[in-house]
mmCIF file of C-alpha atoms in Angstrom:
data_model
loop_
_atom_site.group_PDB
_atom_site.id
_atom_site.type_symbol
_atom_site.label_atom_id
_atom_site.label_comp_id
_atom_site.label_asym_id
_atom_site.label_seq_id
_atom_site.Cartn_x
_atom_site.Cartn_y
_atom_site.Cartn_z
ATOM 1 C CA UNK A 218 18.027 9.251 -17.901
ATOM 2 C CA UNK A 219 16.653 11.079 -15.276
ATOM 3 C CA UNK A 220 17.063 9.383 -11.438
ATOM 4 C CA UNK A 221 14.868 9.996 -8.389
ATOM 5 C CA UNK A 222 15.324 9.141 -4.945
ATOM 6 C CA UNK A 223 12.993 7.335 -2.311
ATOM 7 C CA UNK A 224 12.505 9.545 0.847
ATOM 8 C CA UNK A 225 9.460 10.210 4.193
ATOM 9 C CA UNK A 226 6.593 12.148 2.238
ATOM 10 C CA UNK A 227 6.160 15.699 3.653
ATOM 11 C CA UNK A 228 2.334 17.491 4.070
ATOM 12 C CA UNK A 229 3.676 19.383 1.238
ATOM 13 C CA UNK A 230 3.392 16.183 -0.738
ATOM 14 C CA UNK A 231 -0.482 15.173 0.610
ATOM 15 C CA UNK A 232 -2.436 16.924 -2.525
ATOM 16 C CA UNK A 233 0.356 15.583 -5.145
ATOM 17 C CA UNK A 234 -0.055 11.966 -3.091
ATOM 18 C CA UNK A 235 -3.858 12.268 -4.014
ATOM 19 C CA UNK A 236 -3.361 13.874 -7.679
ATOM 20 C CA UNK A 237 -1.173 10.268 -8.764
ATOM 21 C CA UNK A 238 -3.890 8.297 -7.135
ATOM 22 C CA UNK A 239 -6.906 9.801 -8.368
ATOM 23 C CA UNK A 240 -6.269 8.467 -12.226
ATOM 24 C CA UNK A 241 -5.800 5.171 -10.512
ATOM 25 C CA UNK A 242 -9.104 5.780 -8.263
ATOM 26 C CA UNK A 243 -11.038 6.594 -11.893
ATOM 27 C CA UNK A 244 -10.194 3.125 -13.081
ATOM 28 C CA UNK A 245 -11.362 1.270 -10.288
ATOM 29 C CA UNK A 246 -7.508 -0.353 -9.896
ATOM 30 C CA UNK A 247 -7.308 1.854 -6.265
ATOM 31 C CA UNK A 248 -9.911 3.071 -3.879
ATOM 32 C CA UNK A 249 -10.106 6.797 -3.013
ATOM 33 C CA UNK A 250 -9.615 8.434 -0.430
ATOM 34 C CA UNK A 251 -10.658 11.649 1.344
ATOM 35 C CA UNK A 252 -7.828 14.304 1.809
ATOM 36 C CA UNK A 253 -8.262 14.082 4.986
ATOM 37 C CA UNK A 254 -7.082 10.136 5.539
ATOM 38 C CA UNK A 255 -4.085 11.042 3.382
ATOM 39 C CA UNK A 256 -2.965 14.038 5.862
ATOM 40 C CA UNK A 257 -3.843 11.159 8.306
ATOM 41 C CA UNK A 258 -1.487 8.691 7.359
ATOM 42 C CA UNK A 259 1.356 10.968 5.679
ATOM 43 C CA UNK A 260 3.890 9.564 8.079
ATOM 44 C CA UNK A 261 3.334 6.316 5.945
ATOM 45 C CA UNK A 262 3.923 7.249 2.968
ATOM 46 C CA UNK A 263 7.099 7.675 1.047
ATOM 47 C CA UNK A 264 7.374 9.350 -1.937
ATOM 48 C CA UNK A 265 9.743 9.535 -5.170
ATOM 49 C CA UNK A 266 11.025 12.485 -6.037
ATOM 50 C CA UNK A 267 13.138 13.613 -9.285
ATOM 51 C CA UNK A 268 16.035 15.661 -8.637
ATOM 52 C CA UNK A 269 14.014 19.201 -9.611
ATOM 53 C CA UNK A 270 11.625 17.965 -6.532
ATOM 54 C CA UNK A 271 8.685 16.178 -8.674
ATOM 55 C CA UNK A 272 7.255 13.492 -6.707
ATOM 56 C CA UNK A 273 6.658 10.920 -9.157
ATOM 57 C CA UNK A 274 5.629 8.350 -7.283
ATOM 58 C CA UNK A 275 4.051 6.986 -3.450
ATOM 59 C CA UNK A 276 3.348 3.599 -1.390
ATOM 60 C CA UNK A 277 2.137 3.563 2.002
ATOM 61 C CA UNK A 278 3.276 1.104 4.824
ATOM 62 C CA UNK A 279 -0.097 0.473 7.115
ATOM 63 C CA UNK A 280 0.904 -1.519 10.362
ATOM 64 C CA UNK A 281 -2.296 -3.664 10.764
ATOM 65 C CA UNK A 282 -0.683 -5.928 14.210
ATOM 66 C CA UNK A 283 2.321 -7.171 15.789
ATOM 67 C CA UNK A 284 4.110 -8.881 12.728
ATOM 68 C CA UNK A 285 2.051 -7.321 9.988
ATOM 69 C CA UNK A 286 1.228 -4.317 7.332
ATOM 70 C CA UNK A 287 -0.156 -3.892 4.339
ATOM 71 C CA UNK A 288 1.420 -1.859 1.419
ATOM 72 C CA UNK A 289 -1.012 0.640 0.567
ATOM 73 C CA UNK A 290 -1.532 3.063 -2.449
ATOM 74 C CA UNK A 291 1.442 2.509 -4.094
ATOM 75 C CA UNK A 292 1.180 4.503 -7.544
ATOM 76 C CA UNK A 293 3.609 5.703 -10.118
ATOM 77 C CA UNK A 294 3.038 8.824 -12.435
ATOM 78 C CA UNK A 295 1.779 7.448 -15.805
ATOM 79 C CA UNK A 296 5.381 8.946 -17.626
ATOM 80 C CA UNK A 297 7.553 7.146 -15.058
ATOM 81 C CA UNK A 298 5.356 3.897 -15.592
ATOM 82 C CA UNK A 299 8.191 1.071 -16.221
ATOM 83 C CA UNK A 300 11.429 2.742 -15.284
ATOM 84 C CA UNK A 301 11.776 1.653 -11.740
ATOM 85 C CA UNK A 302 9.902 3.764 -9.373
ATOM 86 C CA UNK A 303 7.291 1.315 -8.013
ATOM 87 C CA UNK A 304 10.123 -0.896 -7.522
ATOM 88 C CA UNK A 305 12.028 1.512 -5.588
ATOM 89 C CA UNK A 306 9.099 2.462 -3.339
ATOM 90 C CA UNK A 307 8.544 -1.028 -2.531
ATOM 91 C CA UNK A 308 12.006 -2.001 -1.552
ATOM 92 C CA UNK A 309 11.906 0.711 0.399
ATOM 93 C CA UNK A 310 8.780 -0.304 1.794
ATOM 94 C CA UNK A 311 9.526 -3.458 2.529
ATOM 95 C CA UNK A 312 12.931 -2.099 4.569
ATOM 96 C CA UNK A 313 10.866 -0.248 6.311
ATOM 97 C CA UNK A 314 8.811 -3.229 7.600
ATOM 98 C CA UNK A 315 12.121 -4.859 8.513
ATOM 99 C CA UNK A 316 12.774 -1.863 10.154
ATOM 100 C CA UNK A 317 9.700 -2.228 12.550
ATOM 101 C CA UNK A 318 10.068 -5.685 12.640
ATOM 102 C CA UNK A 319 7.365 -7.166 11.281
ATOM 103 C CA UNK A 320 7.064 -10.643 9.276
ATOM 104 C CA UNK A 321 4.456 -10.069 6.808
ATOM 105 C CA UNK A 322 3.610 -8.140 4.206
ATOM 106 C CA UNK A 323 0.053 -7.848 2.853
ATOM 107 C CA UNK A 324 -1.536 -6.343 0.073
ATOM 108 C CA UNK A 325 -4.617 -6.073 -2.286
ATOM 109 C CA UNK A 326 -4.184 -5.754 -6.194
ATOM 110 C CA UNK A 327 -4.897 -6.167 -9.401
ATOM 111 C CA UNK A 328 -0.999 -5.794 -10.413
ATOM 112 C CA UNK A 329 -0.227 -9.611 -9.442
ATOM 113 C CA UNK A 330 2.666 -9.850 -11.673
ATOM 114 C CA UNK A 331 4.111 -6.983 -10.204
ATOM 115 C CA UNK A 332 4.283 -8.186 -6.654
ATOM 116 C CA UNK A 333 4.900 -11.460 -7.536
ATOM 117 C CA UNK A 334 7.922 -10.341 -8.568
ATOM 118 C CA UNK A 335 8.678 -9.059 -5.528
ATOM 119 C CA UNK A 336 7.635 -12.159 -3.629
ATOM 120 C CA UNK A 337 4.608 -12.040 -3.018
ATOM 121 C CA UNK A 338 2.002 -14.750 -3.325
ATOM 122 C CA UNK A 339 -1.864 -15.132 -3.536
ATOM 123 C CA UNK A 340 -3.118 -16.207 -0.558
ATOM 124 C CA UNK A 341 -7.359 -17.003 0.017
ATOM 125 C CA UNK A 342 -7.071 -18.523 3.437
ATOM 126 C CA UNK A 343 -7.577 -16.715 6.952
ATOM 127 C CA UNK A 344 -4.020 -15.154 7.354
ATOM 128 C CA UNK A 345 -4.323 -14.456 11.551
ATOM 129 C CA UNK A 346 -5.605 -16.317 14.264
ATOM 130 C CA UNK A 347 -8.939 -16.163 15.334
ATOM 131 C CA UNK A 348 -7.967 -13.487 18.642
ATOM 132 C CA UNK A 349 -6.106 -11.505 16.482
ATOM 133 C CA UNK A 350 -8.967 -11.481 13.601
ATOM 134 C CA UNK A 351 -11.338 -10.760 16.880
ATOM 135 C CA UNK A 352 -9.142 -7.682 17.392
ATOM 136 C CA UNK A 353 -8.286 -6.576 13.852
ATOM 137 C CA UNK A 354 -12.193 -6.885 13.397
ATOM 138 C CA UNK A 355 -12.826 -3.651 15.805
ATOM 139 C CA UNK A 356 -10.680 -0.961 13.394
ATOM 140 C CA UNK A 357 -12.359 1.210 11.676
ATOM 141 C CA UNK A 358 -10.196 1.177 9.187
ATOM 142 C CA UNK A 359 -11.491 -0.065 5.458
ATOM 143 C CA UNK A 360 -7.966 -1.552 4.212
ATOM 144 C CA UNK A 361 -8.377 -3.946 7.492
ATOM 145 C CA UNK A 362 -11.713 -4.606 6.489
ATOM 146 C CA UNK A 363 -10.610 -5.454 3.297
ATOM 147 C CA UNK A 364 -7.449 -7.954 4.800
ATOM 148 C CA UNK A 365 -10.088 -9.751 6.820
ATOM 149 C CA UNK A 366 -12.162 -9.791 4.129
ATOM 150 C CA UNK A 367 -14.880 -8.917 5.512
ATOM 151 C CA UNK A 368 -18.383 -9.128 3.305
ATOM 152 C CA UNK A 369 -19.097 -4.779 3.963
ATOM 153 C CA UNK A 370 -16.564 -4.317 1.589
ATOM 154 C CA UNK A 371 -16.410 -7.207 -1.069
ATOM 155 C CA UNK A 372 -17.685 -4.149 -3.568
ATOM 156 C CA UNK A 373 -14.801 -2.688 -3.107
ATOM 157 C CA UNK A 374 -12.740 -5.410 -3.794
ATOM 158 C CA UNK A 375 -14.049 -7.698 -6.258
ATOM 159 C CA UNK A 376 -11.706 -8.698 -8.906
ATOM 160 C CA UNK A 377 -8.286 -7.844 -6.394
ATOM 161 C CA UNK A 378 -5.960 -10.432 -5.234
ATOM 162 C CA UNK A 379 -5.435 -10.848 -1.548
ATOM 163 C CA UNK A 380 -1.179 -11.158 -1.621
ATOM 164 C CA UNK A 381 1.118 -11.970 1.354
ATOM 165 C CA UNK A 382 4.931 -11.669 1.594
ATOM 166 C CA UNK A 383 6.846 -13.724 4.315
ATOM 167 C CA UNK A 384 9.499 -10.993 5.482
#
């Protein structure tokens, strides 16, 4: 069996980042992004890589406040699909939040079982205060949009699953 490690994604990475999330992107299970956002937030991904250098796999750690990030576009080459590799990423993920020292883990999916497994659990209420939410409410940024869930983008997320993890 063939390993892979876990490590920062590189700009190198950015247009193999987008190639495994574009199949995802065509079955409505992620939302896509320009190339631009994903040269934007590189420093947030990590990647796994195969010995030879394939990345196989990414997941994205999005600080959103104080004791809080989401896990973002975390996807998994279709041939690596049940072998470990999302698990990996989000471990490491989710070290990486301890890291920064944040308390909560949030994300939006369809793959419940998955994160379940790692602890997470559905969650439908308002997750911040209402001067945080105040604040949160002035990014631009559509993943916060879609935390606070915010009517602009229940398109976008109709059918997800709003998931929190206590760190």
């Amino acid at each position: 069996m063939t390993t892979f490690t876990i490590r920062p994604a590189t700009t190198s990475d950015v247009r193999v980042i987008q190639g495994l999330v574009e199949p995802l992107v065509n079955q409505r299970i992620l939302l896509g992004k320009d190339l631009v956002v994903f040269y934007e937030a590189v420093q947030e991904f990590r990647v796994a890589v195969t010995p030879e250098g394939q990345v196989i796999g990414c997941g994205a750690l999005h600080v959103m406040w104080q004791d809080l990030a989401e896990v973002r576009t975390l996807a998994v080459a279709s041939d690596w699909l049940g072998k470990g590799v999302g698990h990996a990423l989000l471990d490491q993920i989710e070290h990486d939040a301890h890291t920064l020292g944040l308390e909560r883990l949030f994300c939006l999916t369809f793959e419940t079982a998955f994160f379940t497994r790692h602890g997470f659990e559905p969650v439908s209420d308002e997750l911040v205060d209402p001067a945080v939410f105040a604040q949160l409410s002035l990014s631009p940024d559509e993943g916060v949009a879609e935390f606070l869930d915010l009517s602009r983008v229940k398109p976008n997320t109709l059918g997800n699953t709003r998931m929190l993890k206590r760190l």
